[in-house]
Short mmCIF file of C-alpha atoms in Angstrom, two decimals:
data_model
loop_
_atom_site.label_atom_id
_atom_site.label_comp_id
_atom_site.label_asym_id
_atom_site.label_seq_id
_atom_site.Cartn_x
_atom_site.Cartn_y
_atom_site.Cartn_z
CA MET A 95 23.87 -17.35 -27.23
CA LEU A 96 26.00 -20.34 -26.01
CA ARG A 97 23.84 -21.40 -23.53
CA LEU A 98 20.88 -21.73 -25.90
CA CYS A 99 22.37 -23.29 -28.21
CA TYR A 100 23.87 -26.37 -25.45
CA VAL A 101 20.32 -26.44 -24.15
CA VAL A 102 18.73 -27.07 -27.39
CA ALA A 103 21.29 -30.15 -28.17
CA VAL A 104 21.02 -31.32 -24.84
CA SER A 105 17.20 -30.97 -24.78
CA LEU A 106 16.63 -32.19 -28.26
CA PRO A 107 14.75 -35.91 -27.33
CA PHE A 108 11.98 -33.31 -24.70
CA ILE A 109 11.95 -30.97 -27.16
CA ALA A 110 10.87 -32.94 -30.12
CA TYR A 111 8.48 -34.97 -28.15
CA TYR A 112 6.71 -31.59 -27.13
CA ILE A 113 6.84 -29.98 -30.30
CA CYS A 114 4.72 -32.96 -30.91
CA LYS A 115 3.23 -32.86 -28.35
CA ALA A 116 1.91 -29.36 -28.69
CA HIS A 117 0.67 -29.56 -32.13
CA TYR A 118 -1.72 -32.62 -31.03
CA ILE A 119 -2.78 -30.72 -28.72
CA GLU A 120 -3.42 -28.23 -31.48
CA ARG A 121 -5.65 -29.82 -33.40
CA HIS A 122 -7.40 -31.36 -30.65
CA GLY A 123 -7.80 -28.51 -28.22
CA GLY A 124 -11.47 -28.66 -27.45
CA ASN A 125 -9.84 -32.12 -25.29
CA PHE A 126 -7.10 -30.32 -23.41
CA SER A 127 -8.11 -27.41 -20.80
CA GLU A 128 -5.83 -24.71 -20.46
CA GLU A 129 -5.05 -26.15 -16.71
CA ARG A 130 -3.36 -28.77 -18.70
CA ARG A 131 -1.58 -26.87 -21.43
CA TYR A 132 -0.15 -24.95 -18.72
CA ARG A 133 1.24 -27.73 -16.75
CA MET A 134 2.96 -29.26 -19.33
CA ALA A 135 4.33 -25.58 -20.54
CA ARG A 136 6.26 -25.24 -16.77
CA ARG A 137 7.45 -28.95 -17.40
CA CYS A 138 8.91 -28.14 -20.41
CA ILE A 139 10.40 -24.73 -19.30
CA ARG A 140 11.54 -26.84 -15.66
CA ILE A 141 13.82 -28.99 -18.26
CA MET A 142 15.13 -26.24 -20.10
CA MET A 143 15.82 -24.36 -16.98
CA ARG A 144 17.53 -28.00 -15.31
CA HIS A 145 19.34 -28.24 -18.46
CA GLY A 146 20.79 -24.90 -18.72
CA ARG A 147 21.42 -24.50 -15.35
CA ILE A 148 19.16 -21.84 -14.77
CA VAL A 149 17.55 -20.92 -11.33
CA THR A 150 14.81 -17.98 -10.68
CA GLU A 151 14.03 -16.50 -7.91
CA SER A 152 10.46 -15.16 -7.33
CA THR A 153 8.04 -12.89 -4.56
CA GLY A 154 4.78 -11.07 -4.56
CA GLN A 155 2.76 -14.17 -5.29
CA GLU A 156 0.72 -12.92 -2.82
CA TYR A 157 0.20 -10.50 -4.44
CA LEU A 158 -1.72 -11.89 -7.87
CA PRO A 159 -5.75 -11.34 -7.85
CA GLU A 160 -8.07 -14.57 -6.66
CA GLU A 161 -10.44 -13.73 -8.58
CA GLY A 162 -10.72 -13.19 -12.89
CA GLY A 163 -8.48 -11.85 -15.40
CA TYR A 164 -5.68 -9.89 -15.27
CA VAL A 165 -2.52 -8.34 -17.39
CA MET A 166 0.82 -8.34 -15.87
CA TYR A 167 3.35 -6.06 -17.72
CA SER A 168 6.66 -6.38 -17.21
CA ASN A 169 10.21 -5.06 -18.12
CA HIS A 170 11.66 -6.57 -20.83
CA GLN A 171 15.20 -8.13 -21.46
CA GLY A 172 15.36 -11.13 -23.72
CA LYS A 173 14.30 -14.46 -24.56
CA PHE A 174 14.20 -15.96 -20.91
CA ASP A 175 11.29 -13.26 -20.09
CA THR A 176 8.46 -15.32 -20.33
CA LEU A 177 9.42 -18.59 -19.09
CA GLY A 178 10.72 -16.73 -15.92
CA ILE A 179 7.86 -14.89 -15.06
CA MET A 180 5.51 -18.57 -16.23
CA ILE A 181 7.29 -20.87 -14.16
CA SER A 182 6.93 -18.09 -11.20
CA HIS A 183 3.44 -17.45 -11.98
CA PRO A 184 1.13 -20.34 -10.47
CA LYS A 185 -1.93 -20.28 -12.42
CA PRO A 186 -2.77 -20.54 -16.01
CA CYS A 187 -1.13 -17.63 -18.49
CA THR A 188 -0.29 -16.62 -21.29
CA ILE A 189 1.92 -14.16 -23.64
CA VAL A 190 1.76 -11.76 -26.68
CA MET A 191 4.31 -12.13 -28.67
CA ASP A 192 5.69 -9.71 -31.72
CA TYR A 193 4.56 -12.12 -34.66
CA ASN A 194 7.47 -11.97 -36.31
CA ARG A 195 9.08 -13.76 -33.22
CA SER A 196 6.91 -16.20 -32.81
CA GLN A 197 7.26 -18.00 -36.52
CA LEU A 198 10.61 -19.37 -34.53
CA PRO A 199 9.80 -23.26 -34.85
CA ILE A 200 10.40 -24.02 -30.75
CA VAL A 201 8.87 -20.59 -29.83
CA ASP A 202 5.67 -21.25 -32.61
CA ALA A 203 4.77 -24.62 -30.87
CA PHE A 204 5.08 -22.82 -27.16
CA ILE A 205 2.62 -20.22 -28.44
CA ASP A 206 0.07 -22.74 -29.86
CA LEU A 207 0.95 -24.78 -26.47
CA VAL A 208 -0.56 -21.73 -24.09
CA ASN A 209 -3.07 -20.31 -26.24
CA GLY A 210 -1.10 -16.75 -26.63
CA LYS A 211 -1.63 -14.11 -29.15
CA ARG A 212 0.61 -13.08 -32.17
CA LEU A 213 0.76 -9.42 -32.43
CA ASN A 214 1.39 -8.01 -36.31
CA LYS A 215 3.19 -4.70 -35.82
CA SER A 216 3.26 -4.15 -39.32
CA ASP A 217 -0.83 -4.03 -39.24
CA MET A 218 -2.25 -1.79 -37.53
CA LYS A 219 -5.97 -2.92 -38.35
CA SER A 220 -4.21 -6.88 -37.10
CA GLN A 221 -3.20 -5.17 -33.94
CA VAL A 222 -6.34 -3.59 -33.04
CA LYS A 223 -7.93 -7.27 -34.10
CA THR A 224 -5.68 -8.77 -31.48
CA ILE A 225 -5.78 -6.18 -28.77
CA LEU A 226 -9.73 -6.15 -28.76
CA GLU A 227 -9.94 -10.16 -28.62
CA ILE A 228 -6.94 -10.04 -25.69
CA ALA A 229 -9.17 -7.39 -23.53
CA ASP A 230 -12.64 -9.39 -24.58
CA GLU A 231 -10.48 -12.65 -23.06
CA VAL A 232 -8.89 -10.85 -19.73
CA LYS A 233 -12.95 -10.15 -19.43
CA LYS A 234 -13.88 -13.79 -19.43
CA GLY A 235 -10.73 -14.29 -16.91
CA ARG A 236 -7.75 -15.18 -18.32
CA ARG A 237 -4.38 -13.49 -17.56
CA TYR A 238 -1.64 -12.21 -19.96
CA ILE A 239 2.01 -11.17 -19.92
CA VAL A 240 2.77 -8.19 -22.18
CA PHE A 241 6.36 -6.00 -22.76
CA PRO A 242 5.00 -2.13 -22.87
CA GLU A 243 8.38 -1.82 -23.94
CA GLY A 244 8.14 -4.22 -27.23
CA GLY A 245 11.42 -4.73 -27.53
CA TYR A 246 14.94 -6.14 -25.61
CA ASN A 247 18.40 -4.94 -27.22
CA HIS A 248 20.82 -4.18 -24.79
CA ASN A 249 17.96 -3.12 -22.35
CA LYS A 250 19.81 -5.11 -19.35
CA ASN A 251 18.46 -4.15 -15.98
CA ASP A 252 17.54 -0.79 -17.44
CA LEU A 253 13.96 0.01 -18.88
CA GLN A 254 13.05 1.50 -21.90
CA ASP A 255 10.28 3.76 -22.69
CA PHE A 256 6.64 1.49 -22.37
CA LEU A 257 4.18 2.41 -24.62
CA PRO A 258 0.71 3.59 -23.79
CA GLY A 259 -1.00 1.55 -26.20
CA SER A 260 -0.37 -1.61 -25.20
CA PHE A 261 -2.22 -0.85 -21.61
CA LYS A 262 -5.62 -0.74 -23.41
CA CYS A 263 -5.76 -4.69 -23.41
CA ALA A 264 -6.45 -3.85 -19.43
CA THR A 265 -7.95 -0.62 -19.30
CA ARG A 266 -10.46 -1.38 -21.76
CA VAL A 267 -12.29 -4.48 -19.58
CA LYS A 268 -10.95 -2.15 -16.33
CA ALA A 269 -8.94 -5.05 -15.72
CA PRO A 270 -6.32 -4.90 -12.93
CA ILE A 271 -3.05 -4.34 -13.44
CA VAL A 272 0.43 -6.19 -11.95
CA PRO A 273 3.13 -4.48 -12.62
CA VAL A 274 6.43 -7.36 -12.51
CA ALA A 275 9.69 -6.39 -12.36
CA ILE A 276 12.30 -8.72 -13.63
CA ILE A 277 16.14 -8.57 -13.08
CA ASP A 278 18.93 -10.01 -14.99
CA SER A 279 16.77 -12.45 -17.32
CA TYR A 280 18.93 -11.02 -20.00
CA LYS A 281 21.73 -13.60 -18.90
CA PRO A 282 20.64 -16.83 -19.39
CA PHE A 283 20.65 -16.59 -23.11
CA GLY A 284 22.35 -12.94 -23.36
CA ILE A 285 26.38 -13.48 -22.45
CA ASN A 286 28.31 -16.64 -23.55
CA SER A 287 28.64 -18.51 -20.51
CA LEU A 288 27.23 -22.15 -19.21
CA ARG A 289 28.09 -21.00 -15.63
CA LYS A 290 25.06 -20.95 -13.48
CA VAL A 291 22.72 -18.28 -13.72
CA LYS A 292 19.94 -16.46 -11.29
CA THR A 293 16.80 -14.41 -12.37
CA GLN A 294 14.77 -12.86 -10.38
CA VAL A 295 10.91 -12.08 -10.59
CA HIS A 296 8.83 -9.60 -8.37
CA PHE A 297 5.19 -9.23 -8.48
CA LEU A 298 3.81 -6.05 -7.22
CA PRO A 299 0.58 -4.83 -5.97
CA PRO A 300 -1.79 -4.60 -8.94
CA ILE A 301 -3.27 -1.29 -9.73
CA PHE A 302 -6.81 -1.54 -9.85
CA PHE A 303 -9.50 0.20 -11.85
CA GLU A 304 -10.67 2.21 -9.17
CA GLU A 305 -6.49 4.05 -9.44
CA TYR A 306 -7.05 4.42 -12.29
CA SER A 307 -9.73 5.35 -14.10
CA GLY A 308 -9.06 9.00 -14.30
CA MET A 309 -5.84 8.37 -15.92
CA THR A 310 -4.58 8.11 -20.02
CA THR A 311 -3.04 5.13 -20.94
CA LEU A 312 0.59 7.45 -21.22
CA GLN A 313 -0.03 8.25 -17.45
CA ILE A 314 -0.54 4.74 -16.97
CA ALA A 315 2.27 3.13 -18.30
CA GLU A 316 4.69 6.13 -16.84
CA LEU A 317 3.07 4.58 -13.69
CA VAL A 318 3.73 1.15 -13.83
CA LYS A 319 7.15 2.05 -15.54
CA ASP A 320 8.06 4.06 -12.16
CA ARG A 321 6.94 0.99 -9.66
CA ILE A 322 8.70 -1.25 -11.91
CA ALA A 323 11.88 0.77 -11.77
CA GLU A 324 11.57 1.30 -8.23
CA GLU A 325 11.57 -2.46 -7.28
CA ILE A 326 14.52 -3.05 -9.46
CA HIS A 327 16.70 -0.16 -8.08
CA THR A 328 15.64 -1.41 -4.37
CA ARG A 329 16.88 -4.83 -5.13
CA LEU A 330 20.27 -4.34 -6.81
CA SER A 331 20.94 -1.67 -4.04
CA ARG A 332 20.28 -4.07 -1.21
CA CYS A 333 22.83 -6.61 -3.58
CA THR A 334 25.61 -4.25 -3.30
CA ALA A 335 25.28 -2.94 -0.17
#
């Protein structure tokens, strides 16, 4: 939390500018392509990372499908997770976020900038509608980040249960599922320190429809969780060896 407060304080002029810019883009969305929006979002992330002394190491970009939409499913550790994935993902992508968490001023503007989706967990009808909208956009070629654990309180590098329903965004349109393993992503805004910190983002080989076609969403959730858990265990074992 100390780093977050420091970054906000130091970056206040930039934050004010980009919030105003994001609101302008929201009002004139037709004049701004997804690529242009994404470039601006990544500039914001780079400024924040520089001021916060945050470095992200990433691998596996070669596994990302070249064409068409897909859904990335990542473990969830903290407020930096989305930023770490986006700064590591070269092509435009966006995020599905809990409605209540998305209402914070800076977060709200960022979600609008990248045309993200807000998921209202207290309204089942709204949830179904949002999932159908995401699936339709993925079918048309958009790329989404989803955190199937739902929350991140005290997760650190441990994994919680993955919610099967979150995989319907991909399975409904037979889209590729890309597991993403993040490591130490809780540290930037989860520990009270201003020391330089490094996080990791690892894109794993995609799971195509042909592989998961006969599986239930519960089985898919376990498969994705196991692959992410294995990657995290392997990476951390190397660090301690």
